[in-house]
Amino acid sequence: MSPHPVRPLPSHVRVAVVGTGFSGLGTAIRLRRSGTSDFVVLERGDDVGGTWRDNSYPGCACDVPSHLYSFSFAPNTDWTRSFSGQPEIQAYIQRTARETGVLPHIHFGTELLEAAWNEQDRRWTVRTNRGEFTAEVLVIGAGPLSEPTLPDIPGIAEFAGTTFHSATWDHDHSLAGERVAVIGTGASSIQFVPHVQRRAAHLTVFQRTAPWVLPRRDRPIPAWERAVYRHVPGARRALRAGIYALRESWLVGFTMRPQIMELAEKQALGMLRRQVRDPELQAKLTPNFRLGCKRVLISNDYYPALAQSNVDVETDRIVEITPTGIVTAGADGDRTERPVDTIIFGTGFHVTDHPIAGRIRGRDGRTLAEHWGEIGMSALHGVTVSGFPNLFYLVGPNTGTGNTSIIYMAEAQVEYLMSALSTMDRRGLSVLDPRPEVQDAYNVRLQEQLETTVWNTGGCASWYLDDKGRNTTLWPTFTFRFRRELSAFDVAEYKTERRADVTVDA
Ligand code: NAP
């Protein structure tokens, strides 16, 4: 049962925000700090936290250091590790929501079913499982990691044992003594595989692509050091700035000189050879693309877990799931069935086809998903979309980063939203709709910049690219450029309409 009281929805608000992960919550906090109370936040779950609430699998942690992976305006001096685990991050999000006073604005157990732009009234009609209301401005903070993906493998529904996805971990299921299969070797999987290996009688890891894995430079932050951050704010700020600068420097390799990545590849291969002695397993685990092309993973215990005697790494293609096991086909076409009791899917999320886009209807009555289905995910500044007036889609197309904190990007977009809202107030505007030619030019520029990056040229198939091979997820250059670009709202980039009650020329 939700610990939060159920409140009636208002009939109209200035701003409706969807989601209480970092971006939705950050918006709520910023709105409240600006003195407005005319907003609601819809949350389908019964707690704040978004992906950090849902992903509670054993070993779940962030691979961006916590002193950077946190709100700039709500510093936490008490992080206990350099790379915090999910429980500590979730506790930080809950505490921040409580202390900033935004909880009364959040409607828990309230799911957005459809938001449709009403051309006549110039506002969004927002339909939820708990009723309907209207909003002048709609902010989507649903994030790209909210809808788990299951692979399209024949027979998957017929499996008679236990199955779950990393984002919906079944904590009541012990795995002890079982034959367990893990499908997928991404950022989530490599964190829970060591845990599964310790419990299961036998573990088979089904690997489609060998990822690059670098050492995880994690360390506990001792009490004395935390006391320094508490009493000397400058020390904490300097640490954050240092982490930011170091992470930003990786972009030289990612975006300008992918050859530099050879140095990191040497380091990764060195670790692989030290931790895995068996040459056959080493070969299976050696990536065949340039480091950085897919998200770089960090772990000290993944390879050692795979080297244990109760683990097999299966690289043959999965062709079928039967009621009792997983069938693979070798290069010669030979089928092998491996009987298993439990299958854990570490198969990721709908990153390039956000399901929530199917619930947002713009000016011409088409959904954002239909619109993006034709032209690919795209937006102006990764946040507003032509034909979808007064919509702010946070952490939208081409705002992802492979190297640094996504919260930094989300905060830049929230500031952009705030400056859009004050522009609307100042000029008496009721509608802001990006000019299509401005949005197109912005995206042409982005795609040109992405052409030479390691994400596009590194020789891998990744979810950074959509089904047409277009990189619709990542920001192509330094993140401070993104923040600078969004630091002022340029109303000339938008088609505007004035509120009917405004007569003076603003
Ligand atoms: P992911 O990176 O998308 O990895 C999915 C894995 O499933 C890949 O290894 C993929 O193989 C495999 N896969 C997908 N469909 C398959 C199929 N039909 N057959 C076999 N294998 C299949 O998902 P994730 O690990 O959940 O991570 C998603 C994102 O969440 C990360 O990139 C990151 O942004 C975030 N995350 C961050 C952290 C952190 O901060 N430490 C932790 C977890 C997640 P291919 O490689 O061949 O496609």
Coordinates of C-alpha atoms and ligand atoms in Angstrom, one line a residue:
M1 CA 0.0 0.0 0.0
S2 CA 1.2 3.5 -0.9
P3 CA 2.5 5.4 2.2
H4 CA 1.3 8.6 0.5
P5 CA -2.2 10.0 0.9
V6 CA -4.5 10.0 -2.2
R7 CA -5.5 13.5 -3.2
P8 CA -8.2 14.5 -5.8
L9 CA -6.8 15.8 -9.1
P10 CA -7.4 19.5 -9.8
S11 CA -9.5 20.4 -12.9
H12 CA -6.8 22.6 -14.3
V13 CA -3.1 23.4 -13.6
R14 CA -0.4 25.5 -15.2
V15 CA 2.1 22.7 -15.4
A16 CA 1.6 18.9 -15.3
V17 CA 4.7 16.9 -14.8
V18 CA 4.9 13.1 -15.4
G19 CA 7.3 11.0 -13.4
T20 CA 9.3 11.4 -10.2
G21 CA 12.7 10.2 -11.2
F22 CA 15.5 12.6 -11.2
S23 CA 14.1 14.8 -14.0
G24 CA 10.5 14.9 -12.9
L25 CA 11.4 15.5 -9.3
G26 CA 14.0 18.1 -10.3
T27 CA 11.3 20.0 -12.2
A28 CA 8.9 19.9 -9.3
I29 CA 11.6 21.2 -6.9
R30 CA 12.6 24.0 -9.3
L31 CA 8.9 25.0 -9.9
R32 CA 8.3 25.1 -6.1
R33 CA 11.5 27.1 -5.5
S34 CA 10.3 29.6 -8.1
G35 CA 7.3 30.3 -5.9
T36 CA 4.6 28.6 -8.0
S37 CA 2.3 26.0 -6.6
D38 CA 0.1 25.7 -9.7
F39 CA 1.5 22.3 -10.7
V40 CA 0.9 18.6 -10.2
V41 CA 3.2 15.6 -10.6
L42 CA 1.8 12.3 -11.8
E43 CA 3.5 9.1 -10.6
R44 CA 2.2 5.7 -11.6
G45 CA 4.2 4.0 -8.8
D46 CA 3.7 4.4 -5.1
D47 CA 7.1 6.1 -4.4
V48 CA 9.4 8.6 -6.0
G49 CA 12.7 7.5 -7.7
G50 CA 11.8 6.3 -11.2
T51 CA 14.4 3.9 -12.5
W52 CA 16.2 3.9 -9.1
R53 CA 13.0 2.8 -7.4
D54 CA 12.4 0.0 -9.9
N55 CA 15.9 -1.3 -10.3
S56 CA 16.6 -3.0 -7.0
Y57 CA 18.4 -6.0 -8.3
P58 CA 21.4 -7.2 -6.2
G59 CA 24.5 -5.2 -6.9
C60 CA 22.6 -2.3 -8.5
A61 CA 24.8 0.8 -8.3
C62 CA 25.6 3.9 -10.4
D63 CA 28.7 4.0 -12.5
V64 CA 28.9 7.7 -12.3
P65 CA 30.4 8.9 -9.0
S66 CA 27.7 10.0 -6.6
H67 CA 29.2 13.5 -5.9
L68 CA 28.4 14.2 -9.5
Y69 CA 25.4 11.9 -9.9
S70 CA 23.2 14.1 -7.7
F71 CA 21.3 17.3 -7.9
S72 CA 23.6 20.4 -8.0
F73 CA 21.1 22.2 -5.7
A74 CA 20.7 19.4 -3.2
P75 CA 24.2 18.2 -2.4
N76 CA 24.7 15.2 -0.2
T77 CA 27.9 15.4 1.8
D78 CA 27.3 11.9 3.3
W79 CA 27.7 9.5 0.3
T80 CA 29.4 6.5 1.8
R81 CA 31.1 5.3 -1.4
S82 CA 32.4 6.9 -4.5
F83 CA 30.0 4.9 -6.6
S84 CA 26.9 4.5 -4.4
G85 CA 24.5 1.6 -4.5
Q86 CA 20.9 1.8 -5.4
P87 CA 19.6 1.8 -1.8
E88 CA 21.7 4.9 -1.0
I89 CA 20.6 6.7 -4.2
Q90 CA 17.0 5.9 -3.6
A91 CA 17.2 7.1 0.0
Y92 CA 18.8 10.4 -1.3
I93 CA 15.9 10.8 -3.8
Q94 CA 13.3 10.1 -1.1
R95 CA 15.0 12.5 1.3
T96 CA 15.3 15.3 -1.3
A97 CA 11.6 14.9 -2.2
R98 CA 10.6 15.2 1.5
E99 CA 12.9 18.1 2.4
T100 CA 12.1 20.2 -0.6
G101 CA 8.3 20.1 0.2
V102 CA 7.2 18.7 -3.2
L103 CA 5.5 15.6 -1.9
P104 CA 2.1 17.3 -1.6
H105 CA 2.2 18.0 -5.3
I106 CA 2.7 14.4 -6.3
H107 CA -0.2 12.2 -7.1
F108 CA 0.9 8.6 -6.6
G109 CA -0.8 5.7 -8.2
T110 CA -1.7 8.0 -11.1
E111 CA -0.8 6.9 -14.6
L112 CA -0.9 9.1 -17.6
L113 CA -3.1 7.3 -20.1
E114 CA -3.3 10.0 -22.8
A115 CA -2.4 13.7 -23.2
A116 CA -4.0 15.4 -26.2
W117 CA -3.4 19.0 -27.3
N118 CA -6.6 20.9 -27.5
E119 CA -6.2 23.4 -30.3
Q120 CA -9.2 25.5 -29.4
D121 CA -8.5 25.9 -25.7
R122 CA -4.7 25.9 -26.2
R123 CA -4.0 23.4 -23.5
W124 CA -3.4 19.8 -22.9
T125 CA -6.2 17.5 -21.9
V126 CA -4.6 15.0 -19.6
R127 CA -6.4 11.7 -19.0
T128 CA -5.2 9.4 -16.2
N129 CA -6.5 6.3 -14.5
R130 CA -7.8 8.6 -11.7
G131 CA -9.6 11.1 -13.9
E132 CA -9.0 13.9 -16.4
F133 CA -7.8 17.5 -16.1
T134 CA -6.2 20.2 -18.3
A135 CA -2.8 21.7 -18.2
E136 CA -1.2 24.7 -20.0
V137 CA 2.2 23.0 -20.1
L138 CA 3.1 19.3 -20.1
V139 CA 6.5 18.1 -18.8
I140 CA 7.4 14.5 -19.5
G141 CA 10.0 13.1 -17.0
A142 CA 9.4 9.5 -17.7
G143 CA 13.0 8.9 -18.8
P144 CA 14.4 6.4 -21.2
L145 CA 14.9 3.6 -18.7
S146 CA 11.3 3.1 -17.5
E147 CA 10.0 0.4 -19.8
P148 CA 11.9 -2.9 -19.7
T149 CA 12.3 -4.9 -22.9
L150 CA 12.0 -8.6 -23.2
P151 CA 13.6 -10.2 -26.2
D152 CA 11.5 -11.5 -29.1
I153 CA 12.4 -15.2 -28.7
P154 CA 10.0 -17.9 -29.9
G155 CA 8.5 -19.8 -27.0
I156 CA 9.3 -17.2 -24.3
A157 CA 5.8 -17.3 -22.9
E158 CA 5.7 -21.1 -22.7
F159 CA 8.6 -21.3 -20.2
A160 CA 7.3 -23.2 -17.2
G161 CA 10.0 -22.0 -14.7
T162 CA 10.5 -18.6 -13.1
T163 CA 11.4 -15.6 -15.2
F164 CA 11.9 -11.9 -14.4
H165 CA 13.6 -8.8 -15.8
S166 CA 16.4 -7.0 -14.0
A167 CA 14.1 -4.0 -13.5
T168 CA 11.5 -6.1 -11.8
W169 CA 13.7 -8.4 -9.7
D170 CA 11.8 -11.1 -7.8
H171 CA 13.4 -10.8 -4.3
D172 CA 11.2 -13.6 -3.0
H173 CA 12.8 -16.1 -5.4
S174 CA 16.0 -17.4 -3.8
L175 CA 17.9 -18.9 -6.8
A176 CA 19.7 -21.2 -4.3
G177 CA 20.6 -24.5 -5.8
E178 CA 19.0 -23.7 -9.2
R179 CA 20.1 -23.8 -12.8
V180 CA 19.9 -20.2 -13.8
A181 CA 20.1 -18.5 -17.2
V182 CA 21.0 -14.8 -17.6
I183 CA 20.2 -13.3 -21.0
G184 CA 22.2 -10.1 -21.8
T185 CA 25.6 -8.7 -20.8
G186 CA 24.9 -5.0 -20.4
A187 CA 25.4 -2.6 -17.5
S188 CA 22.7 -4.2 -15.4
S189 CA 23.6 -7.8 -16.0
I190 CA 27.3 -7.4 -15.1
Q191 CA 26.3 -6.0 -11.8
F192 CA 24.0 -8.9 -10.7
V193 CA 25.8 -11.8 -12.4
P194 CA 28.4 -12.1 -9.5
H195 CA 25.5 -12.3 -7.0
V196 CA 23.7 -15.0 -9.1
Q197 CA 26.9 -17.0 -9.5
R198 CA 27.3 -17.2 -5.7
R199 CA 23.8 -18.5 -5.2
A200 CA 22.9 -20.7 -8.2
A201 CA 24.0 -24.3 -8.5
H202 CA 24.8 -23.5 -12.1
L203 CA 24.7 -20.3 -14.1
T204 CA 24.7 -19.9 -17.9
V205 CA 25.3 -16.4 -19.2
F206 CA 23.9 -16.0 -22.7
Q207 CA 26.1 -13.4 -24.4
R208 CA 25.3 -11.9 -27.8
T209 CA 28.0 -9.3 -27.8
A210 CA 31.1 -9.2 -25.5
P211 CA 31.1 -5.8 -23.7
W212 CA 34.2 -3.8 -22.9
V213 CA 34.8 -3.9 -19.1
L214 CA 37.1 -1.5 -17.3
P215 CA 38.1 -1.6 -13.6
R216 CA 35.6 0.0 -11.2
R217 CA 37.5 2.5 -9.1
D218 CA 35.1 2.4 -6.2
R219 CA 36.1 3.2 -2.6
P220 CA 34.4 3.8 0.7
I221 CA 34.4 7.4 1.7
P222 CA 35.7 7.5 5.3
A223 CA 33.9 9.4 8.0
W224 CA 36.7 12.1 8.2
E225 CA 36.4 12.8 4.5
R226 CA 32.6 13.1 4.8
A227 CA 33.1 15.5 7.7
V228 CA 35.4 17.7 5.5
Y229 CA 32.6 17.9 2.8
R230 CA 30.1 18.7 5.5
H231 CA 32.1 21.5 7.0
V232 CA 34.0 22.8 4.0
P233 CA 31.5 23.3 1.2
G234 CA 34.3 24.4 -1.1
A235 CA 36.0 21.0 -0.8
R236 CA 32.8 19.2 -1.9
R237 CA 32.3 21.6 -4.8
A238 CA 35.9 21.1 -5.8
L239 CA 35.5 17.3 -5.8
R240 CA 32.4 17.6 -7.9
A241 CA 34.1 19.9 -10.4
G242 CA 37.1 17.6 -10.6
I243 CA 34.9 14.5 -11.3
Y244 CA 33.0 16.5 -13.9
A245 CA 36.2 17.7 -15.7
L246 CA 37.7 14.2 -15.7
R247 CA 34.5 12.7 -17.1
E248 CA 34.2 15.5 -19.7
S249 CA 37.8 14.8 -20.9
W250 CA 36.7 11.3 -22.1
L251 CA 34.7 13.1 -24.8
V252 CA 38.0 13.8 -26.6
G253 CA 38.2 10.0 -27.2
F254 CA 34.5 9.4 -27.8
T255 CA 33.9 12.3 -30.2
M256 CA 37.2 13.5 -31.6
R257 CA 39.9 10.9 -31.6
P258 CA 38.4 7.4 -31.3
Q259 CA 41.9 6.0 -31.7
I260 CA 42.7 7.2 -28.2
M261 CA 40.4 4.5 -27.0
E262 CA 43.1 1.9 -27.8
L263 CA 44.8 2.9 -24.5
A264 CA 41.6 2.1 -22.5
E265 CA 41.2 -1.1 -24.6
K266 CA 44.7 -2.2 -23.4
Q267 CA 43.7 -1.7 -19.8
A268 CA 40.5 -3.6 -20.2
L269 CA 42.2 -6.5 -22.0
G270 CA 44.9 -6.5 -19.3
M271 CA 42.2 -7.0 -16.6
L272 CA 40.5 -9.7 -18.6
R273 CA 43.7 -11.7 -18.9
R274 CA 44.5 -11.3 -15.2
Q275 CA 41.0 -12.3 -14.1
V276 CA 40.3 -15.1 -16.6
R277 CA 43.0 -17.6 -17.2
D278 CA 41.1 -20.0 -19.6
P279 CA 42.1 -18.9 -23.1
E280 CA 38.8 -20.2 -24.6
L281 CA 36.8 -18.1 -22.1
Q282 CA 39.1 -15.1 -22.7
A283 CA 38.4 -15.3 -26.4
K284 CA 34.7 -15.4 -25.9
L285 CA 34.9 -12.3 -23.6
T286 CA 37.1 -10.3 -26.0
P287 CA 35.0 -7.5 -27.6
N288 CA 35.2 -7.1 -31.4
F289 CA 34.5 -3.4 -31.7
R290 CA 36.1 -0.1 -30.6
L291 CA 35.8 0.7 -26.9
G292 CA 33.2 3.4 -26.4
C293 CA 30.9 2.3 -29.3
K294 CA 28.6 0.7 -26.8
R295 CA 28.3 1.9 -23.2
V296 CA 31.6 1.2 -21.4
L297 CA 31.0 -1.0 -18.4
I298 CA 33.0 -1.0 -15.1
S299 CA 33.3 -4.0 -12.8
N300 CA 35.9 -5.7 -10.7
D301 CA 33.9 -8.9 -10.0
Y302 CA 32.2 -9.7 -13.3
Y303 CA 35.1 -11.6 -15.0
P304 CA 36.1 -13.4 -11.8
A305 CA 32.4 -14.6 -11.4
L306 CA 32.4 -15.9 -15.0
A307 CA 35.7 -17.8 -14.4
Q308 CA 34.0 -19.9 -11.6
S309 CA 33.4 -23.6 -12.2
N310 CA 29.6 -23.3 -11.9
V311 CA 29.4 -20.8 -14.8
D312 CA 29.2 -21.2 -18.6
V313 CA 29.3 -18.4 -21.1
E314 CA 27.1 -19.3 -24.1
T315 CA 27.8 -17.3 -27.3
D316 CA 25.7 -19.4 -29.7
R317 CA 22.5 -17.7 -30.8
I318 CA 19.3 -18.3 -28.8
V319 CA 16.7 -19.7 -31.2
E320 CA 13.9 -20.8 -28.9
I321 CA 12.8 -21.1 -25.3
T322 CA 11.0 -24.3 -24.4
P323 CA 9.0 -25.0 -21.3
T324 CA 12.1 -26.4 -19.6
G325 CA 15.1 -24.7 -21.2
I326 CA 16.9 -22.5 -23.7
V327 CA 17.8 -23.8 -27.2
T328 CA 20.8 -22.3 -29.1
A329 CA 22.0 -22.9 -32.6
G330 CA 25.8 -23.2 -33.3
A331 CA 27.5 -22.0 -36.5
D332 CA 26.9 -25.4 -38.1
G333 CA 23.2 -25.0 -37.3
D334 CA 23.2 -27.7 -34.6
R335 CA 20.7 -27.1 -31.9
T336 CA 21.5 -27.6 -28.2
E337 CA 19.0 -27.3 -25.4
R338 CA 20.1 -26.3 -21.9
P339 CA 17.6 -27.1 -19.2
V340 CA 17.2 -24.2 -16.7
D341 CA 14.9 -23.5 -13.7
T342 CA 15.0 -19.6 -13.9
I343 CA 15.7 -17.1 -16.6
I344 CA 16.7 -13.6 -15.7
F345 CA 16.5 -11.0 -18.5
G346 CA 19.1 -8.3 -18.4
T347 CA 17.9 -7.2 -21.8
G348 CA 17.6 -3.5 -21.2
F349 CA 14.9 -0.9 -21.9
H350 CA 12.9 0.8 -24.7
V351 CA 15.4 3.5 -25.2
T352 CA 14.8 4.5 -28.8
D353 CA 11.0 3.8 -28.9
H354 CA 9.7 5.4 -25.7
P355 CA 6.3 3.8 -25.1
I356 CA 5.0 7.0 -23.4
A357 CA 5.3 8.7 -26.8
G358 CA 2.3 6.6 -27.9
R359 CA 0.2 8.4 -25.3
I360 CA 0.9 12.0 -26.4
R361 CA -1.2 13.5 -29.2
G362 CA -0.1 16.7 -30.9
R363 CA -1.7 19.4 -33.1
D364 CA -2.6 17.1 -36.0
G365 CA -4.1 14.4 -33.7
R366 CA -1.1 12.0 -34.3
T367 CA 0.8 10.6 -31.4
L368 CA 4.4 11.5 -30.8
A369 CA 5.2 7.8 -31.4
E370 CA 3.6 8.0 -34.9
H371 CA 5.5 11.3 -35.6
W372 CA 8.8 9.9 -34.4
G373 CA 8.1 6.5 -36.2
E374 CA 8.3 8.4 -39.5
I375 CA 11.2 10.8 -38.9
G376 CA 13.0 9.1 -36.0
M377 CA 13.2 10.5 -32.5
S378 CA 14.1 14.2 -32.7
A379 CA 13.4 17.4 -30.9
L380 CA 14.7 21.0 -30.5
H381 CA 17.4 21.1 -27.8
G382 CA 16.3 17.5 -27.0
V383 CA 13.3 18.9 -25.2
T384 CA 10.6 20.5 -27.4
V385 CA 8.9 19.0 -30.5
S386 CA 7.3 20.9 -33.4
G387 CA 3.6 20.2 -33.6
F388 CA 3.4 19.4 -29.9
P389 CA 3.0 22.8 -28.3
N390 CA 3.9 23.5 -24.7
L391 CA 5.4 20.1 -24.4
F392 CA 8.8 19.7 -22.6
Y393 CA 10.1 16.2 -23.0
L394 CA 13.0 15.9 -20.5
V395 CA 16.0 13.8 -21.2
G396 CA 14.6 13.5 -24.7
P397 CA 16.3 12.7 -28.1
N398 CA 20.1 13.2 -28.2
T399 CA 20.5 14.2 -24.6
G400 CA 22.1 11.0 -23.3
T401 CA 25.7 10.8 -22.3
G402 CA 28.0 7.8 -22.2
N403 CA 30.5 9.4 -19.8
T404 CA 28.8 11.7 -17.3
S405 CA 25.8 12.4 -15.1
I406 CA 22.5 12.5 -16.9
I407 CA 21.2 14.7 -14.1
Y408 CA 23.5 17.5 -15.4
M409 CA 21.6 17.3 -18.7
A410 CA 18.2 17.1 -17.0
E411 CA 18.9 20.2 -14.9
A412 CA 19.9 22.2 -18.0
Q413 CA 16.5 21.3 -19.5
V414 CA 14.6 22.2 -16.4
E415 CA 16.3 25.6 -16.4
Y416 CA 15.3 26.0 -20.0
L417 CA 11.7 25.1 -19.1
M418 CA 11.8 27.7 -16.3
S419 CA 13.0 30.4 -18.7
A420 CA 10.3 29.4 -21.2
L421 CA 7.6 29.7 -18.5
S422 CA 8.8 33.2 -17.6
T423 CA 9.0 34.2 -21.3
M424 CA 5.3 33.1 -21.6
D425 CA 4.4 35.2 -18.5
R426 CA 6.3 38.2 -19.6
R427 CA 4.9 38.2 -23.2
G428 CA 1.5 37.0 -22.4
L429 CA 1.9 33.9 -24.5
S430 CA -0.3 30.8 -24.4
V431 CA 1.5 28.7 -27.0
L432 CA 5.1 27.9 -27.8
D433 CA 5.7 25.5 -30.7
P434 CA 9.2 25.0 -32.1
R435 CA 9.5 26.3 -35.7
P436 CA 10.0 23.1 -37.8
E437 CA 12.8 24.6 -39.9
V438 CA 14.7 25.5 -36.7
Q439 CA 14.2 22.0 -35.3
D440 CA 15.3 20.4 -38.6
A441 CA 18.4 22.6 -38.8
Y442 CA 19.3 21.7 -35.2
N443 CA 19.0 18.0 -36.0
V444 CA 21.0 18.2 -39.2
R445 CA 23.8 19.8 -37.2
L446 CA 23.6 17.2 -34.5
Q447 CA 23.7 14.3 -36.9
E448 CA 26.7 15.8 -38.7
Q449 CA 28.5 16.1 -35.4
L450 CA 27.7 12.5 -34.5
E451 CA 29.0 11.1 -37.8
T452 CA 32.6 10.9 -36.7
T453 CA 32.0 9.8 -33.1
V454 CA 32.9 6.4 -31.8
W455 CA 29.2 5.7 -31.2
N456 CA 28.6 5.8 -35.0
T457 CA 31.9 4.6 -36.3
G458 CA 33.1 2.0 -33.7
G459 CA 31.7 -1.0 -35.5
C460 CA 29.0 -2.2 -33.1
A461 CA 25.2 -2.4 -33.1
S462 CA 24.0 -0.5 -30.0
W463 CA 20.8 1.0 -28.7
Y464 CA 22.4 4.4 -29.2
L465 CA 21.3 3.9 -32.8
D466 CA 17.6 3.5 -33.9
D467 CA 16.4 0.9 -36.3
K468 CA 17.4 3.2 -39.2
G469 CA 20.9 3.5 -37.9
R470 CA 20.5 7.1 -36.7
N471 CA 22.0 8.1 -33.4
T472 CA 18.9 9.5 -31.6
T473 CA 20.1 9.1 -28.1
L474 CA 23.5 10.8 -27.4
W475 CA 24.6 14.4 -27.2
P476 CA 27.6 14.7 -29.6
T477 CA 30.0 17.0 -27.7
F478 CA 30.9 18.5 -24.3
T479 CA 28.0 18.7 -21.9
F480 CA 28.8 22.3 -20.8
R481 CA 28.0 23.2 -24.4
F482 CA 24.5 21.8 -23.9
R483 CA 24.0 23.7 -20.7
R484 CA 25.3 26.9 -22.4
E485 CA 22.9 26.4 -25.4
L486 CA 20.0 26.0 -23.1
S487 CA 20.9 28.8 -20.7
A488 CA 18.6 31.3 -22.4
F489 CA 15.3 30.7 -24.0
D490 CA 15.2 32.1 -27.5
V491 CA 11.6 32.8 -28.3
A492 CA 12.5 33.4 -32.0
E493 CA 12.9 29.7 -32.4
Y494 CA 9.2 29.2 -31.6
K495 CA 5.9 29.9 -33.2
T496 CA 3.9 31.7 -30.5
E497 CA 0.3 32.7 -29.8
R498 CA -0.8 35.3 -27.4
R499 CA -3.3 34.8 -24.6
A500 CA -6.8 36.1 -25.6
D501 CA -6.9 38.4 -22.5
V502 CA -3.6 40.1 -23.4
T503 CA -4.0 43.3 -25.3
V504 CA -0.8 45.2 -24.7
D505 CA 2.1 44.6 -27.0
A506 CA 4.8 43.0 -24.9
Ligands
NAP1 P1 21.4 -2.9 -22.1 O1 22.7 -2.1 -21.9 O2 20.5 -2.5 -23.2 O3 21.9 -4.4 -22.3 C1 21.0 -5.3 -22.8 C2 21.8 -6.6 -23.0 O4 20.8 -7.6 -23.4 C3 22.8 -6.5 -24.1 O5 23.9 -7.3 -23.7 C4 22.1 -7.1 -25.3 O6 23.0 -7.7 -26.2 C5 21.3 -8.2 -24.6 N1 20.2 -8.6 -25.4 C6 19.1 -7.9 -25.8 N2 18.3 -8.6 -26.5 C7 18.8 -9.9 -26.7 C8 18.4 -11.1 -27.3 N3 17.3 -11.1 -28.0 N4 19.3 -12.1 -27.2 C9 20.4 -12.0 -26.5 N5 20.8 -10.9 -25.9 C10 20.0 -9.9 -25.9 O7 20.5 -2.9 -20.8 P2 20.9 -2.7 -19.3 O8 22.1 -3.5 -18.9 O9 19.7 -2.9 -18.5 O10 21.4 -1.2 -19.2 C11 20.6 -0.2 -19.8 C12 21.1 1.1 -19.4 O11 20.8 1.4 -18.1 C13 22.6 1.3 -19.4 O12 23.3 1.5 -20.6 C14 22.8 2.5 -18.5 O13 22.5 3.7 -19.2 C15 21.7 2.1 -17.5 N6 22.3 1.4 -16.4 C16 23.3 2.1 -15.7 C17 23.9 1.4 -14.6 C18 24.9 2.0 -13.9 O14 25.0 3.2 -13.7 N7 25.8 1.2 -13.4 C19 23.5 0.1 -14.3 C20 22.5 -0.5 -15.0 C21 21.9 0.2 -16.1 P3 23.7 -6.8 -27.4 O15 24.8 -6.1 -26.6 O16 24.2 -7.8 -28.4 O17 22.7 -5.9 -27.9

